[in-house]
Amino acid sequence: MDIKVVGVLGAGQMGRGIAQVTAQAGCNVLLLDVDLAHAKQGHERIGKDLLRLVDKGKMQSAERQTILQRITPNQDLKVLSEADLVIEAATEQQVIKEKLLSDADKVMKPEALLASNTSSISLTKLAAVTSRPDKVIGMHFMNPVPVMKLVEIIPAIQSSEECVQTIKQFAARLGKMVVTSKDSPGFLVNRMLMPFINEACFALQEGLSSPEEIDEGVRLGLNHPMGPLELADFVGLDTVLYIAEVLHRELGDDKYRPATILRNYVAAGWLGRKAGRGFYNYTEK
């Protein structure tokens, strides 16, 4: 299947990144959000991100303009009838994703594929709310999408082999490397990452060290580019907590139980960079 038009549901950080790399690969992109203003803001943010590449000499102004012209902000799901592939990149909440996938499915052409950027939710369950379960698949991009090379592909048990191969080829077209995971809670990457972040939360909770030293220990001792608490702030503590809860509930193992400090920070609204405060205070920087 030749993918020429891609719909992206959600103009937040992940959706913007997916729209950008897809447009850079030559596809026309329909960037949708709950209202047109949010979709336009997403488009404008992509323009600013691309301008930084121009300023650094990594992109020509004409190329930037061409990429932006390929992305059309919208709020009406009916335009998805034009799409060959729709990628859902909404908030990591099962109810929200199921509603979006079900609504998109109703207006998409029969042969079009439907992917979710979920980082933890069962693709088998998401596929089941559509009329095309054999054409539904997980396409988990890493954050930030334009920088990170990995895409995690998660077939639902209903996904056809044709669907899987088409999405793998599309990911390669975007310049991404692919790993494939079975449809299991947290899949591959987050199955390993969340316990790591959560253990850093427990270390902070128990007063073993400060956030700065916990992160510095990991950066210098394990040669990671970012410490686990800084990474959690970047991802969003609400998203980290949600994924940890999915792992704990679905796998039934207490090693996945979220640290109390993580729960408390989320309850306080300290969600990380996007809220101005998480394990670090970003309003002072």
Coordinates of C-alpha atoms in Angstrom, one line a residue:
M1 CA 0.0 0.0 0.0
D2 CA 1.4 3.4 -1.0
I3 CA 0.9 5.8 1.9
K4 CA 0.6 9.4 0.6
V5 CA -1.8 11.1 3.1
V6 CA -1.4 10.6 6.8
G7 CA -3.9 11.8 9.5
V8 CA -2.4 12.6 12.9
L9 CA -4.9 12.8 15.8
G10 CA -3.5 15.1 18.4
A11 CA -1.3 18.2 18.0
G12 CA 0.5 18.0 21.3
Q13 CA 4.2 17.2 21.7
M14 CA 4.0 13.7 20.2
G15 CA 1.5 14.5 17.5
R16 CA 3.5 17.5 16.3
G17 CA 6.7 15.4 16.1
I18 CA 4.9 12.7 14.2
A19 CA 3.4 15.2 11.8
Q20 CA 6.8 16.8 11.2
V21 CA 8.8 13.7 10.4
T22 CA 5.9 12.4 8.2
A23 CA 5.8 15.7 6.2
Q24 CA 9.6 15.6 5.9
A25 CA 9.3 12.2 4.4
G26 CA 7.1 13.6 1.6
C27 CA 3.6 12.8 2.9
N28 CA 0.7 15.2 3.1
V29 CA -0.4 15.4 6.7
L30 CA -3.8 16.2 8.2
L31 CA -3.1 17.4 11.8
L32 CA -6.2 17.2 13.9
D33 CA -7.0 18.3 17.5
V34 CA -10.1 19.0 19.6
D35 CA -10.4 22.4 18.1
L36 CA -8.9 24.2 15.2
A37 CA -7.0 26.7 17.4
H38 CA -5.1 23.8 19.0
A39 CA -4.3 22.3 15.6
K40 CA -3.1 25.6 14.3
Q41 CA -0.9 26.1 17.4
G42 CA 0.6 22.7 16.7
H43 CA 1.4 23.7 13.1
E44 CA 3.0 27.0 14.3
R45 CA 5.1 25.1 16.8
I46 CA 6.4 22.8 14.1
G47 CA 7.3 25.9 12.1
K48 CA 9.3 27.2 15.0
D49 CA 11.1 23.9 15.5
L50 CA 12.0 23.8 11.8
L51 CA 13.2 27.4 11.9
R52 CA 15.8 26.3 14.5
L53 CA 17.1 23.8 12.0
V54 CA 17.3 26.6 9.4
D55 CA 19.2 28.8 11.8
K56 CA 21.7 26.1 12.5
G57 CA 22.2 25.5 8.8
K58 CA 20.7 22.0 8.8
M59 CA 17.8 23.0 6.5
Q60 CA 17.1 25.5 3.8
S61 CA 14.2 28.0 4.2
A62 CA 12.6 26.7 1.0
E63 CA 12.6 23.1 2.4
R64 CA 11.0 24.4 5.7
Q65 CA 8.2 26.1 3.8
T66 CA 7.6 23.0 1.7
I67 CA 7.3 20.8 4.8
L68 CA 4.9 23.3 6.5
Q69 CA 2.7 23.4 3.3
R70 CA 2.3 19.6 3.5
I71 CA 0.7 19.9 7.0
T72 CA -2.9 21.0 7.2
P73 CA -4.4 21.8 10.6
N74 CA -8.0 20.7 11.0
Q75 CA -10.6 19.7 13.6
D76 CA -13.1 17.8 11.5
L77 CA -12.6 14.0 11.5
K78 CA -14.4 13.8 8.2
V79 CA -11.2 14.8 6.4
L80 CA -9.7 11.5 7.5
S81 CA -11.6 10.0 4.5
E82 CA -8.6 11.2 2.5
A83 CA -6.0 9.4 4.6
D84 CA -4.2 6.2 3.8
L85 CA -2.9 5.9 7.4
V86 CA -4.2 7.6 10.6
I87 CA -1.9 7.7 13.6
E88 CA -3.6 8.5 17.0
A89 CA -1.3 10.5 19.4
A90 CA -3.7 11.6 22.1
T91 CA -3.4 11.5 25.9
E92 CA -2.4 8.1 27.3
Q93 CA -5.9 7.2 28.5
Q94 CA -7.6 4.1 27.2
V95 CA -11.1 5.7 27.1
I96 CA -9.9 8.6 25.1
K97 CA -8.0 6.5 22.7
E98 CA -10.8 4.0 22.1
K99 CA -13.2 6.9 21.4
L100 CA -10.8 8.5 18.9
L101 CA -10.0 5.2 17.1
S102 CA -13.7 4.3 16.9
D103 CA -14.7 7.7 15.5
A104 CA -11.8 7.8 13.0
D105 CA -12.6 4.2 11.9
K106 CA -16.2 5.3 10.9
V107 CA -15.0 7.9 8.4
M108 CA -11.8 6.3 7.0
K109 CA -11.8 4.5 3.7
P110 CA -12.0 0.7 4.0
E111 CA -8.4 0.0 3.0
A112 CA -6.8 2.6 5.2
L113 CA -4.6 1.6 8.2
L114 CA -5.1 2.8 11.8
A115 CA -2.2 3.1 14.2
S116 CA -1.9 4.2 17.9
N117 CA 1.1 5.8 19.5
T118 CA 0.1 4.3 22.8
S119 CA 3.0 3.5 25.1
S120 CA 1.2 1.0 27.3
I121 CA -2.4 0.2 26.3
S122 CA -3.3 -3.1 24.7
L123 CA -3.5 -2.9 21.0
T124 CA -5.8 -5.9 20.9
K125 CA -8.3 -4.0 23.0
L126 CA -7.9 -0.8 20.9
A127 CA -8.3 -2.8 17.7
A128 CA -11.5 -4.4 19.0
V129 CA -13.4 -1.1 19.1
T130 CA -13.0 -0.7 15.3
S131 CA -14.5 -2.4 12.2
R132 CA -11.0 -3.0 10.8
P133 CA -9.1 -4.8 13.6
D134 CA -6.8 -6.5 11.1
K135 CA -5.6 -3.0 10.0
V136 CA -4.9 -1.7 13.5
I137 CA -1.4 -1.6 14.9
G138 CA 0.8 0.1 17.5
M139 CA 3.3 2.6 16.3
H140 CA 5.1 3.8 19.4
F141 CA 7.4 6.7 18.6
M142 CA 10.0 7.8 21.1
N143 CA 10.1 11.4 22.4
P144 CA 11.2 13.8 20.9
V145 CA 10.1 12.2 17.6
P146 CA 12.3 14.2 15.2
V147 CA 15.4 13.3 17.2
M148 CA 14.9 9.7 18.4
K149 CA 15.5 7.0 15.8
L150 CA 13.3 4.3 17.3
V151 CA 9.8 3.2 16.5
E152 CA 8.3 0.3 18.5
I153 CA 5.9 -1.7 16.4
I154 CA 3.2 -3.6 18.3
P155 CA 0.9 -5.8 16.3
A156 CA -2.5 -6.6 17.9
I157 CA -3.4 -10.2 17.8
Q158 CA -5.8 -9.3 15.0
S159 CA -3.2 -7.4 12.9
S160 CA -2.7 -8.8 9.4
E161 CA 0.9 -9.6 8.2
E162 CA 0.3 -7.1 5.4
C163 CA -0.5 -4.4 7.9
V164 CA 2.6 -5.2 9.9
Q165 CA 4.9 -5.1 6.9
T166 CA 3.4 -1.9 5.5
I167 CA 3.9 -0.1 8.8
K168 CA 7.5 -1.3 9.1
Q169 CA 8.2 -0.1 5.6
F170 CA 6.6 3.3 6.4
A171 CA 8.7 3.6 9.6
A172 CA 11.8 3.0 7.5
R173 CA 10.6 5.7 5.1
L174 CA 10.5 8.1 8.0
G175 CA 14.2 7.3 8.7
K176 CA 13.4 5.3 11.8
M177 CA 14.7 2.0 13.1
V178 CA 12.2 -0.6 14.2
V179 CA 11.9 -3.0 17.1
T180 CA 8.8 -5.3 17.4
S181 CA 7.1 -6.2 20.6
K182 CA 4.2 -8.6 21.4
D183 CA 1.1 -6.9 22.7
S184 CA 1.9 -7.1 26.4
P185 CA 1.6 -4.3 29.1
G186 CA 4.2 -1.7 28.5
F187 CA 5.5 -3.5 25.4
L188 CA 9.3 -3.7 25.2
V189 CA 10.8 -0.3 26.0
N190 CA 8.5 0.9 28.8
R191 CA 8.5 -2.6 30.3
M192 CA 12.1 -1.9 31.1
L193 CA 12.1 1.9 31.5
M194 CA 9.2 2.4 34.0
P195 CA 10.7 0.2 36.7
F196 CA 14.0 2.1 36.3
I197 CA 12.3 5.5 36.6
N198 CA 10.1 4.2 39.5
E199 CA 13.2 3.0 41.4
A200 CA 14.7 6.4 41.1
C201 CA 11.5 7.8 42.6
F202 CA 11.8 5.3 45.5
A203 CA 15.5 6.4 46.0
L204 CA 14.4 10.0 46.2
Q205 CA 11.4 9.1 48.4
E206 CA 13.7 7.3 50.9
G207 CA 16.2 10.2 51.0
L208 CA 19.1 8.3 49.4
S209 CA 20.1 11.4 47.5
S210 CA 18.9 14.6 45.8
P211 CA 17.2 14.6 42.4
E212 CA 20.3 16.3 40.9
E213 CA 22.7 13.6 42.3
I214 CA 20.4 10.7 41.4
D215 CA 20.4 12.0 37.8
E216 CA 24.1 12.8 37.8
G217 CA 24.8 9.3 39.1
V218 CA 22.9 7.7 36.2
R219 CA 24.4 10.1 33.5
L220 CA 28.0 9.6 34.6
G221 CA 27.8 6.1 36.0
L222 CA 25.6 4.5 33.4
N223 CA 26.5 6.8 30.5
H224 CA 22.9 7.8 29.9
P225 CA 22.2 11.2 28.2
M226 CA 19.5 12.1 30.7
G227 CA 18.9 11.0 34.3
P228 CA 15.7 9.1 35.2
L229 CA 14.0 12.0 37.1
E230 CA 14.8 14.5 34.4
L231 CA 13.5 12.0 31.9
A232 CA 10.3 11.5 33.9
D233 CA 9.8 15.3 33.9
F234 CA 10.3 15.4 30.2
V235 CA 7.8 12.6 29.5
G236 CA 5.2 13.9 32.0
L237 CA 4.7 12.5 35.5
D238 CA 1.1 11.8 34.8
T239 CA 2.0 9.7 31.8
V240 CA 4.8 7.9 33.8
L241 CA 2.2 7.1 36.6
Y242 CA -0.4 5.9 34.2
I243 CA 2.0 3.5 32.5
A244 CA 3.3 2.3 35.9
E245 CA -0.3 1.6 37.0
V246 CA -1.0 -0.3 33.8
L247 CA 2.1 -2.5 34.4
H248 CA 1.2 -3.1 38.1
R249 CA -2.4 -3.9 37.4
E250 CA -2.0 -6.0 34.3
L251 CA 1.1 -8.0 35.4
G252 CA 0.1 -8.2 39.1
D253 CA 3.7 -7.9 40.3
D254 CA 4.5 -5.5 43.1
K255 CA 7.9 -4.5 41.6
Y256 CA 5.8 -2.3 39.3
R257 CA 3.9 -0.5 42.0
P258 CA 4.3 3.3 41.6
A259 CA 6.2 5.2 44.3
T260 CA 4.1 7.3 46.7
I261 CA 6.1 10.4 45.8
L262 CA 5.2 9.9 42.1
R263 CA 1.5 9.7 43.0
N264 CA 1.7 12.8 45.3
Y265 CA 3.5 14.9 42.6
V266 CA 0.8 14.0 40.1
A267 CA -1.9 14.8 42.7
A268 CA -0.3 18.2 43.3
G269 CA -0.3 19.0 39.6
W270 CA 3.5 18.8 39.4
L271 CA 3.6 17.0 36.1
G272 CA 7.1 18.0 34.9
R273 CA 8.2 20.4 32.2
K274 CA 4.7 20.9 30.7
A275 CA 3.5 22.1 34.1
G276 CA 6.6 24.2 35.0
R277 CA 7.3 21.9 38.0
G278 CA 8.0 18.2 38.6
F279 CA 11.1 16.8 40.2
Y280 CA 12.7 20.1 39.1
N281 CA 11.3 23.6 39.1
Y282 CA 11.3 24.9 35.5
T283 CA 9.9 28.3 36.4
E284 CA 13.2 29.3 37.9
K285 CA 15.3 28.3 34.9

